[in-house]
PDB file of C-alpha atoms in Angstrom:
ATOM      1  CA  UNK A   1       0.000   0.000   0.000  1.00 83.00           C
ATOM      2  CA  UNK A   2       1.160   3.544  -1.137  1.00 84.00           C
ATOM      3  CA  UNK A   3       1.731   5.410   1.875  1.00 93.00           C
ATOM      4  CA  UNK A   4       3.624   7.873   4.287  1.00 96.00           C
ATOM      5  CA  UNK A   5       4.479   7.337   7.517  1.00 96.00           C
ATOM      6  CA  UNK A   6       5.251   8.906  10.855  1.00 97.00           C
ATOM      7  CA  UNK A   7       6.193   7.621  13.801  1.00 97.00           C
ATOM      8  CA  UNK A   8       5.918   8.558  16.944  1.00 97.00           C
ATOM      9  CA  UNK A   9       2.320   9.202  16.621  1.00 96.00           C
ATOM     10  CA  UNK A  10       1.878  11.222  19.893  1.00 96.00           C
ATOM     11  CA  UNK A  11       5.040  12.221  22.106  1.00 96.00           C
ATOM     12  CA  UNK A  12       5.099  14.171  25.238  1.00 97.00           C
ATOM     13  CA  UNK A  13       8.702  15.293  26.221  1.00 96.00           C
ATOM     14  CA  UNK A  14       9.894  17.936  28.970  1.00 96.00           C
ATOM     15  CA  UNK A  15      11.938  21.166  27.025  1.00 97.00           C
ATOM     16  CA  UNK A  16      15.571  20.532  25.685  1.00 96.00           C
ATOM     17  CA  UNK A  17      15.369  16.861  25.375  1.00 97.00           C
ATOM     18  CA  UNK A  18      16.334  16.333  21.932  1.00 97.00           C
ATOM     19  CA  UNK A  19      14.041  14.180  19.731  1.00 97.00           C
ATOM     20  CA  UNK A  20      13.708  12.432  16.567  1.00 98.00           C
ATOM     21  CA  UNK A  21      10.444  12.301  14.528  1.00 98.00           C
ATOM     22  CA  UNK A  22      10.711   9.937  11.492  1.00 98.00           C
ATOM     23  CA  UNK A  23       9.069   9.804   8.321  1.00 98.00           C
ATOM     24  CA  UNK A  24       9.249   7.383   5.451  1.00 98.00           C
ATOM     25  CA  UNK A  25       7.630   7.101   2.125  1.00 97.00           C
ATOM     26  CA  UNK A  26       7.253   4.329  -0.168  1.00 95.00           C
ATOM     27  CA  UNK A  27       5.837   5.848  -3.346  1.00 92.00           C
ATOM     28  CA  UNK A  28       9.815   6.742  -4.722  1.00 91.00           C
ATOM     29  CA  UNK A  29       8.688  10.085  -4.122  1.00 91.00           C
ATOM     30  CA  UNK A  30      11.403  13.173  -5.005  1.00 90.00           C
ATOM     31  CA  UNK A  31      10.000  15.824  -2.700  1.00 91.00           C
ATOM     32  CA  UNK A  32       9.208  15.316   0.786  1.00 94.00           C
ATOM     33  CA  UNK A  33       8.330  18.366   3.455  1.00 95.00           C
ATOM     34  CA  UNK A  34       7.278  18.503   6.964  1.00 97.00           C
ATOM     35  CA  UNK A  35       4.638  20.631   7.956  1.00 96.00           C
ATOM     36  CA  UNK A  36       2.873  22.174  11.732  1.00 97.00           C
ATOM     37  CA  UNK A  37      -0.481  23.070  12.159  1.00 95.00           C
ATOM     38  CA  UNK A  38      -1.778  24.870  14.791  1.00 94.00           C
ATOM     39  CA  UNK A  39      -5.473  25.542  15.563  1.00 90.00           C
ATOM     40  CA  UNK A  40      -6.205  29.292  13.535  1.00 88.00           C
ATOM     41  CA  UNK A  41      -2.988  29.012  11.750  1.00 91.00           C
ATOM     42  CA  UNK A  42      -3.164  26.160   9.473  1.00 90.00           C
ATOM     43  CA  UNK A  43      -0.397  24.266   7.876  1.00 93.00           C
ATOM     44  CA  UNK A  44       2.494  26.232   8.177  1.00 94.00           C
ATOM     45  CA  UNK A  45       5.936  24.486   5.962  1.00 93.00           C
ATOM     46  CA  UNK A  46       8.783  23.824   8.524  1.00 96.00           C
ATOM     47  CA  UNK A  47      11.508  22.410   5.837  1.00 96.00           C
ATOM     48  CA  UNK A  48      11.218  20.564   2.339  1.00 93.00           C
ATOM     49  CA  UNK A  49      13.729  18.261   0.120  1.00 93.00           C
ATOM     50  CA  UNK A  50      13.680  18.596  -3.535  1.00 89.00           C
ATOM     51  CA  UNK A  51      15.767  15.190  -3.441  1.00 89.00           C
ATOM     52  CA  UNK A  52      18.169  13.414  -1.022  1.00 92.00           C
ATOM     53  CA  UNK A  53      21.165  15.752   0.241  1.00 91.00           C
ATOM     54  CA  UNK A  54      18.905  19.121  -1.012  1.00 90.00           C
ATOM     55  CA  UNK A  55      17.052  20.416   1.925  1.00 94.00           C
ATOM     56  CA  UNK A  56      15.294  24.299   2.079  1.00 92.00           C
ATOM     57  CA  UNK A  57      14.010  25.957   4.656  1.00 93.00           C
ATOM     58  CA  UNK A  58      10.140  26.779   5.005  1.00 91.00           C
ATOM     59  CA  UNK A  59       8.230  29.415   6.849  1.00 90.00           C
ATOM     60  CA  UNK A  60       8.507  28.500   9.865  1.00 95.00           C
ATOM     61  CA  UNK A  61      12.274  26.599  10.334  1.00 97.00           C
ATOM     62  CA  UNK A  62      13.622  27.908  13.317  1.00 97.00           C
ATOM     63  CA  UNK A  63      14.043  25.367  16.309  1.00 97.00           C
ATOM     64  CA  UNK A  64      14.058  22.468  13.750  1.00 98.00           C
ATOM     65  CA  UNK A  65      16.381  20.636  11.685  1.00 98.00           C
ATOM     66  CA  UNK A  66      16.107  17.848   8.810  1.00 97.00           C
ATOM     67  CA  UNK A  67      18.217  15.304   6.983  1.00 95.00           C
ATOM     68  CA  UNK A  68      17.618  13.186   3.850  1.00 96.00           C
ATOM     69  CA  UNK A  69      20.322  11.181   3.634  1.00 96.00           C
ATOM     70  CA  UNK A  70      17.664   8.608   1.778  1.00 96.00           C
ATOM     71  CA  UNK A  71      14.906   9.017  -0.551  1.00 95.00           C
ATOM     72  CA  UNK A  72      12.799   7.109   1.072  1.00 97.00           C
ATOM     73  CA  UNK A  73      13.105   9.053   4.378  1.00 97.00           C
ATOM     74  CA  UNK A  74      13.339  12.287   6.599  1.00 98.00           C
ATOM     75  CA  UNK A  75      13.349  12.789   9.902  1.00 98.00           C
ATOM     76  CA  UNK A  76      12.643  15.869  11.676  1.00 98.00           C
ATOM     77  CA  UNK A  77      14.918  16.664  14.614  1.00 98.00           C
ATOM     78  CA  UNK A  78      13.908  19.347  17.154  1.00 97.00           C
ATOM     79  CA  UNK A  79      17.261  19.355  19.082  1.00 95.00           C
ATOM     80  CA  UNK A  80      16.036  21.320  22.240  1.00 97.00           C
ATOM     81  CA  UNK A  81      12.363  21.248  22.313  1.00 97.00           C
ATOM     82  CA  UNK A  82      10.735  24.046  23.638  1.00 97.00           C
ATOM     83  CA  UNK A  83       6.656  24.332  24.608  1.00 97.00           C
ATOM     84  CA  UNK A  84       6.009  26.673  21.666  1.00 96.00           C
ATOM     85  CA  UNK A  85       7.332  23.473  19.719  1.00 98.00           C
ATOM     86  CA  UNK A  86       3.894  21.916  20.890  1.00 98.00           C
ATOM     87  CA  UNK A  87       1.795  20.874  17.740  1.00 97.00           C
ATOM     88  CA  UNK A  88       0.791  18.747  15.062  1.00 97.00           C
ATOM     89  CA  UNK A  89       3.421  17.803  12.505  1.00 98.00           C
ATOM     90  CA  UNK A  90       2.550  16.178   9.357  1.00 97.00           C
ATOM     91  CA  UNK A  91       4.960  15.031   6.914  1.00 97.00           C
ATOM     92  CA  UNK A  92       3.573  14.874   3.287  1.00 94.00           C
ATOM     93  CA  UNK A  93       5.934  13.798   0.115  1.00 93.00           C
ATOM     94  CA  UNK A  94       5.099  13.762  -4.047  1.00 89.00           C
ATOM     95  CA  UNK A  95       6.916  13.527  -7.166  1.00 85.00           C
ATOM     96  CA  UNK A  96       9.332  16.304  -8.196  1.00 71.00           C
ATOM     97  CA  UNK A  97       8.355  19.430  -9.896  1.00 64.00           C
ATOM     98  CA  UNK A  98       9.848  17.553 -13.861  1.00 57.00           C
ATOM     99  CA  UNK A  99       8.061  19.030 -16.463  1.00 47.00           C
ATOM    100  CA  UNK A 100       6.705  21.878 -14.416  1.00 47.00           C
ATOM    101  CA  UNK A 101       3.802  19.610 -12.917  1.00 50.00           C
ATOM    102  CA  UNK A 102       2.851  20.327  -9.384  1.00 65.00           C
ATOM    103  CA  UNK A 103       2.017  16.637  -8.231  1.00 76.00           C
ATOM    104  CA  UNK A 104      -0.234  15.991  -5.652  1.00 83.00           C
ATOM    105  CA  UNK A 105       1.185  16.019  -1.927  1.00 87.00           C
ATOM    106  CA  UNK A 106       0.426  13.126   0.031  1.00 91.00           C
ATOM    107  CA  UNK A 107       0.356  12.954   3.816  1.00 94.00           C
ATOM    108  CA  UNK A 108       1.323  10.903   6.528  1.00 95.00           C
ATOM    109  CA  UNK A 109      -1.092  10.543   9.654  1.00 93.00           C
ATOM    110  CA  UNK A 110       0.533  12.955  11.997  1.00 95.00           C
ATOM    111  CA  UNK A 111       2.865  13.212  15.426  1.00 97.00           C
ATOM    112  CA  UNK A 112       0.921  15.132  18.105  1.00 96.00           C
ATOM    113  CA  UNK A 113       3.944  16.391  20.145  1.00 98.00           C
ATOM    114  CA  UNK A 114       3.600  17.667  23.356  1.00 98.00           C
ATOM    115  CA  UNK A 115       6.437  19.850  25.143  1.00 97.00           C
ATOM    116  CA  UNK A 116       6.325  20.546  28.558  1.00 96.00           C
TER     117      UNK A 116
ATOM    118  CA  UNK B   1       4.810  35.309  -2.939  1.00 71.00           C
ATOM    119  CA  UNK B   2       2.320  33.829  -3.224  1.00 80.00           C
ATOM    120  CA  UNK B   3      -1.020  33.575  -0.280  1.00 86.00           C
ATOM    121  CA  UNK B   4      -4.043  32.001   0.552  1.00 92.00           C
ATOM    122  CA  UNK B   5      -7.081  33.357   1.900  1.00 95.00           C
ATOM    123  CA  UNK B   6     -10.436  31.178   3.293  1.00 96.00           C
ATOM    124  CA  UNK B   7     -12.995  33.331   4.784  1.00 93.00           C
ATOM    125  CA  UNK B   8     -15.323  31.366   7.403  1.00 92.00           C
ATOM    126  CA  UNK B   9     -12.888  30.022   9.510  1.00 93.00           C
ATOM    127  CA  UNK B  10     -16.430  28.112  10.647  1.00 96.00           C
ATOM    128  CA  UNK B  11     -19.411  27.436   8.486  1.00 97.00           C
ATOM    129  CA  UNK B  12     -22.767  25.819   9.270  1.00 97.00           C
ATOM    130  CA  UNK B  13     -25.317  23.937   6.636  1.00 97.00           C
ATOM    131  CA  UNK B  14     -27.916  21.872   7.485  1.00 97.00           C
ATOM    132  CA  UNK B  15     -27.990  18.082   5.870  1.00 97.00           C
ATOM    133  CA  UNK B  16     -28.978  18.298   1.835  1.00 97.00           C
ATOM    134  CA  UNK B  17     -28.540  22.305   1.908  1.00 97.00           C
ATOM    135  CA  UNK B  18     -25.444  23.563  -0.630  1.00 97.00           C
ATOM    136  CA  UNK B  19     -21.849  24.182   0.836  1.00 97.00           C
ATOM    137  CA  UNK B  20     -19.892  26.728  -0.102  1.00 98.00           C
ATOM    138  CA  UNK B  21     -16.713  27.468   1.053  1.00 98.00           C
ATOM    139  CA  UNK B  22     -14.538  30.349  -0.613  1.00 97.00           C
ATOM    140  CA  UNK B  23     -10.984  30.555  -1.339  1.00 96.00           C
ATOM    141  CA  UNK B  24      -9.208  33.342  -2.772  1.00 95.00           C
ATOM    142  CA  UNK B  25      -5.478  33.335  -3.757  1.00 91.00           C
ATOM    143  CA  UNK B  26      -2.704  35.767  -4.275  1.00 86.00           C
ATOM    144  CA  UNK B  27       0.005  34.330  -6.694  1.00 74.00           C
ATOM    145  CA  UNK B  28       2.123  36.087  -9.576  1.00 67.00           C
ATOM    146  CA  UNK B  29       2.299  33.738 -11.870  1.00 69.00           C
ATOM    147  CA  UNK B  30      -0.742  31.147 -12.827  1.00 70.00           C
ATOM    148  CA  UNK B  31      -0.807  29.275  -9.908  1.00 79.00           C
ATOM    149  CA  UNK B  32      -1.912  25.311  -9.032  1.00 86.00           C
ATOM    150  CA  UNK B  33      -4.854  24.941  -6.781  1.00 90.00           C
ATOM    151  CA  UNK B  34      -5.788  22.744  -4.143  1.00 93.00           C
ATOM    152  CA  UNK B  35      -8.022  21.204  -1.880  1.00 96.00           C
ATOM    153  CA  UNK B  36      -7.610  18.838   0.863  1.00 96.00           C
ATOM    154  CA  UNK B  37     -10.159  18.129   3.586  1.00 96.00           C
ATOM    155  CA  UNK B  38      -8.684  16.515   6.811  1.00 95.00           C
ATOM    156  CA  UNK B  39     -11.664  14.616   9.009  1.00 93.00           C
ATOM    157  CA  UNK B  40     -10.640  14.574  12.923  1.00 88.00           C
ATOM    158  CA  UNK B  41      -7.858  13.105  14.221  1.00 84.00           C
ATOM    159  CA  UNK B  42      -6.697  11.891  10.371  1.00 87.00           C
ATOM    160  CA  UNK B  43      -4.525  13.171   8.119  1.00 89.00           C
ATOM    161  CA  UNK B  44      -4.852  15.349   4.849  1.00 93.00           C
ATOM    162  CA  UNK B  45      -6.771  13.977   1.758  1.00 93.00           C
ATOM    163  CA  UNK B  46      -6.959  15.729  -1.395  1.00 93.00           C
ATOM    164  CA  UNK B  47     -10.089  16.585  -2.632  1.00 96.00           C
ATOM    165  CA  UNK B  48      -9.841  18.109  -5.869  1.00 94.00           C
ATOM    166  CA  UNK B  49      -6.478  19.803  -7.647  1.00 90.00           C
ATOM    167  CA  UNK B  50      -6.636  22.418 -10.551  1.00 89.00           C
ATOM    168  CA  UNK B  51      -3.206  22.731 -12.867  1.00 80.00           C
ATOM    169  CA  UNK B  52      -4.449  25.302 -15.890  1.00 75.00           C
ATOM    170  CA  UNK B  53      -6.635  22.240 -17.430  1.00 73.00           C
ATOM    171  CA  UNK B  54     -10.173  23.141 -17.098  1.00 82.00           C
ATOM    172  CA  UNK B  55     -11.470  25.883 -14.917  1.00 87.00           C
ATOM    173  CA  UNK B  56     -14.416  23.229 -13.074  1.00 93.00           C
ATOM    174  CA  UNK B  57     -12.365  20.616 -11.103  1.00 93.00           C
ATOM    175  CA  UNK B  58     -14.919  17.560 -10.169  1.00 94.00           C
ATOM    176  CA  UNK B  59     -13.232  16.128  -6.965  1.00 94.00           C
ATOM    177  CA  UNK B  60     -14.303  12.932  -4.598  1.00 93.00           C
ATOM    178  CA  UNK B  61     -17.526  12.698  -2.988  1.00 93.00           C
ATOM    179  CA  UNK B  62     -19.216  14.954  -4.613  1.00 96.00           C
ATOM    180  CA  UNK B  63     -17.435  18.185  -4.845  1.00 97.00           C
ATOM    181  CA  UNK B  64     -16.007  20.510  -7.071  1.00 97.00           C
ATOM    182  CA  UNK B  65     -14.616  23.716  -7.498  1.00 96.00           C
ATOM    183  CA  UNK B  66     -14.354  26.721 -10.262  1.00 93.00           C
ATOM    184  CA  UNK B  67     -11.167  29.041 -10.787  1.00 92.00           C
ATOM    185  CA  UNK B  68     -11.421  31.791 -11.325  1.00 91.00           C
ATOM    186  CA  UNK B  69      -8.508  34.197 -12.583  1.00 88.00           C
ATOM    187  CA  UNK B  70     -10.785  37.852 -12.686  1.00 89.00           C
ATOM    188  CA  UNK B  71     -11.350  37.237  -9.248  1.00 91.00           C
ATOM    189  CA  UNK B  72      -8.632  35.184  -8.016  1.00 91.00           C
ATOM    190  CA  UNK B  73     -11.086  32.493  -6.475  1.00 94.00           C
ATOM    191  CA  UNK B  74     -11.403  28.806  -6.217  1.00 95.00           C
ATOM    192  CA  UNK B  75     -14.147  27.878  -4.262  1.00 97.00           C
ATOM    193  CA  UNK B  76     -15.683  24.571  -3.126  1.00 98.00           C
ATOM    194  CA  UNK B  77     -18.979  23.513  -3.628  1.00 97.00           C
ATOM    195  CA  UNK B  78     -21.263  20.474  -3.177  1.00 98.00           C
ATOM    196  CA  UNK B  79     -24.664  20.366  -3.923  1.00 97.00           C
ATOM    197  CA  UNK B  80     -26.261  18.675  -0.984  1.00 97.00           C
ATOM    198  CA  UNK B  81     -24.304  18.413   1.973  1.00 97.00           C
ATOM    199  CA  UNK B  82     -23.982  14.766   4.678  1.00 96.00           C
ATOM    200  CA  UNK B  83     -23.344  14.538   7.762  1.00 96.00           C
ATOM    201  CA  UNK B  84     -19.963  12.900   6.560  1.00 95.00           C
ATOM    202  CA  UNK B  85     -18.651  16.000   4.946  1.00 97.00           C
ATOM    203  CA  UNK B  86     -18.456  17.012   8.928  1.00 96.00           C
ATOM    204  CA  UNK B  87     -14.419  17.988   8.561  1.00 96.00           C
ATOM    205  CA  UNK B  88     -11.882  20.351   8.212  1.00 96.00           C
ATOM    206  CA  UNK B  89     -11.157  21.765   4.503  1.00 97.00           C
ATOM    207  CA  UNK B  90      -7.694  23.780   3.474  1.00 96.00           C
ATOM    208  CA  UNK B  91      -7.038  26.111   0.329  1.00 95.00           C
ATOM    209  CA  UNK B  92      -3.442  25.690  -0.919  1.00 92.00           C
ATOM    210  CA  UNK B  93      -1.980  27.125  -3.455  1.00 88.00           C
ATOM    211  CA  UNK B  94       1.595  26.143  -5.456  1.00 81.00           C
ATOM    212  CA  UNK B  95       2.901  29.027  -7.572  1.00 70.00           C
ATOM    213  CA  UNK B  96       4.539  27.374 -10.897  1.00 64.00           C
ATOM    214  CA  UNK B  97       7.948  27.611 -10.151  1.00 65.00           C
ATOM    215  CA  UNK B  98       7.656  27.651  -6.933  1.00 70.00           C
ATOM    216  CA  UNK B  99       8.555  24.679  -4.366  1.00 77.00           C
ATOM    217  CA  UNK B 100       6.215  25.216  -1.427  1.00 81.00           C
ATOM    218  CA  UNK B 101       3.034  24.731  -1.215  1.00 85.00           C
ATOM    219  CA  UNK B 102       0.816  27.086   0.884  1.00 88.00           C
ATOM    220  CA  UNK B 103      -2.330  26.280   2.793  1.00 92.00           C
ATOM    221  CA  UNK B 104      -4.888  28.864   3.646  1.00 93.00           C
ATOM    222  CA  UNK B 105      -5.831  28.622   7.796  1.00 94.00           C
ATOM    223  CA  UNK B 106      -9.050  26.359   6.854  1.00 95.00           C
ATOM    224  CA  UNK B 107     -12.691  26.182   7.096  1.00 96.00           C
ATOM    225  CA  UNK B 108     -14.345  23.804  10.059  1.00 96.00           C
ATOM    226  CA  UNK B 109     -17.513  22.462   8.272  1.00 97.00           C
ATOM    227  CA  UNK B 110     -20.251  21.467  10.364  1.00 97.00           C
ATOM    228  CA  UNK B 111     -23.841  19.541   9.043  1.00 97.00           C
ATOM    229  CA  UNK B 112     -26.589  20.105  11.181  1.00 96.00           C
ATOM    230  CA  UNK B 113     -29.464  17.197  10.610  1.00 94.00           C
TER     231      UNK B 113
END
């Protein structure tokens, strides 16, 4: 089954303990991104990969970092979590931008991260 | 830059009644449209896309949407609402050329019975 996905689903932490959140996609998809949303805000983009070893950063990067060391995956690494880190991440990944297409973005389930 | 803009950040219809939820964008250069609806605690699902094909985009379950370039709209319709369209619905646009995609701050629909 096509699919993205996250793990942990839900993670409470206490601030500055460094943590991992993984995603993985199986769809050989070039772009991947990692998004928050917050309730009145939306989905606001953290950091995106064109392809593995090119990362950008988003709107909203600071506090976070990102590898993609694979195609298949990138993790999101908030190395000294703070409470204003507290949302709902989604990961999402498509094919590349060839040809000019914008391909459809398809997302993973979610990490509901908690930061005390 | 480009920006999306949803007004309602709530709207209420009762079961069978039309929705309508409106989406205006701000892009520079023809943009690519979207829709995704996210029911609680899931993910996002895509509804409907537009990509400079034709301006009515027929989308799952029942909806669709028109773009509009004189007035810089895309909104979503659906004739006759169900209780299951009971979710959350984002606007995003994706300027050509650009590699982000932007999401408007969404629309809670709720279906009264």
């Amino acid at each position: 089954e096509a699919q993205v996905t996250q793990n942990p689903r839900y993670l409470i932490t206490v601030t500055g303990k460094k943590l991992t959140v993984t995603c993985s996609q199986n769809m050989n998809h070039e772009y991947m991104s990692w998004y928050r949303q917050d309730p009145g805000l939306g989905l606001r983009q953290i950091y995106y990969s064109m392809n593995v070893e090119v990362t950008d950063k988003g709107d909203v990067p600071e506090g976070y970092k990102v590898s993609r060391k694979e195609k298949r995956n990138f993790p999101l690494i908030l190395e000294s979590p703070s409470p204003n880190q507290t949302s709902l991440y989604f990961c999402a990944s498509s094919f590349g931008l060839a040809g000019g297409r914008q391909e459809t973005q398809y997302f993973g389930p979610g990490t509901r991260l908690l930061v005390l | 830059a480009q920006s999306v803009t949803q007004l309602g950040s709530h709207v209420s219809v009762s079961e069978g009644a039309l929705v309508l939820l409106r989406c205006n964008y701000s892009s520079s250069v023809p943009p690519y449209l979207f829709w995704y609806v996210q029911y609680p605690n899931q993910g996002l699902q895509l509804l409907l896309k537009y990509t400079s094909a034709a301006t009515l985009v027929k989308g799952i379950n029942g909806f669709e949407a028109e773009f509009k370039k004189s007035e810089t709209s895309f909104h979503l319709t659906k004739p006759s609402a169900h209780m299951s369209d009971a979710a959350e619905y984002f606007c995003a646009v994706w300027g050509a050329g650009s590699y982000q995609l932007t999401f408007g701050k969404g629309t809670k629909l709720s279906v009264i019975p």
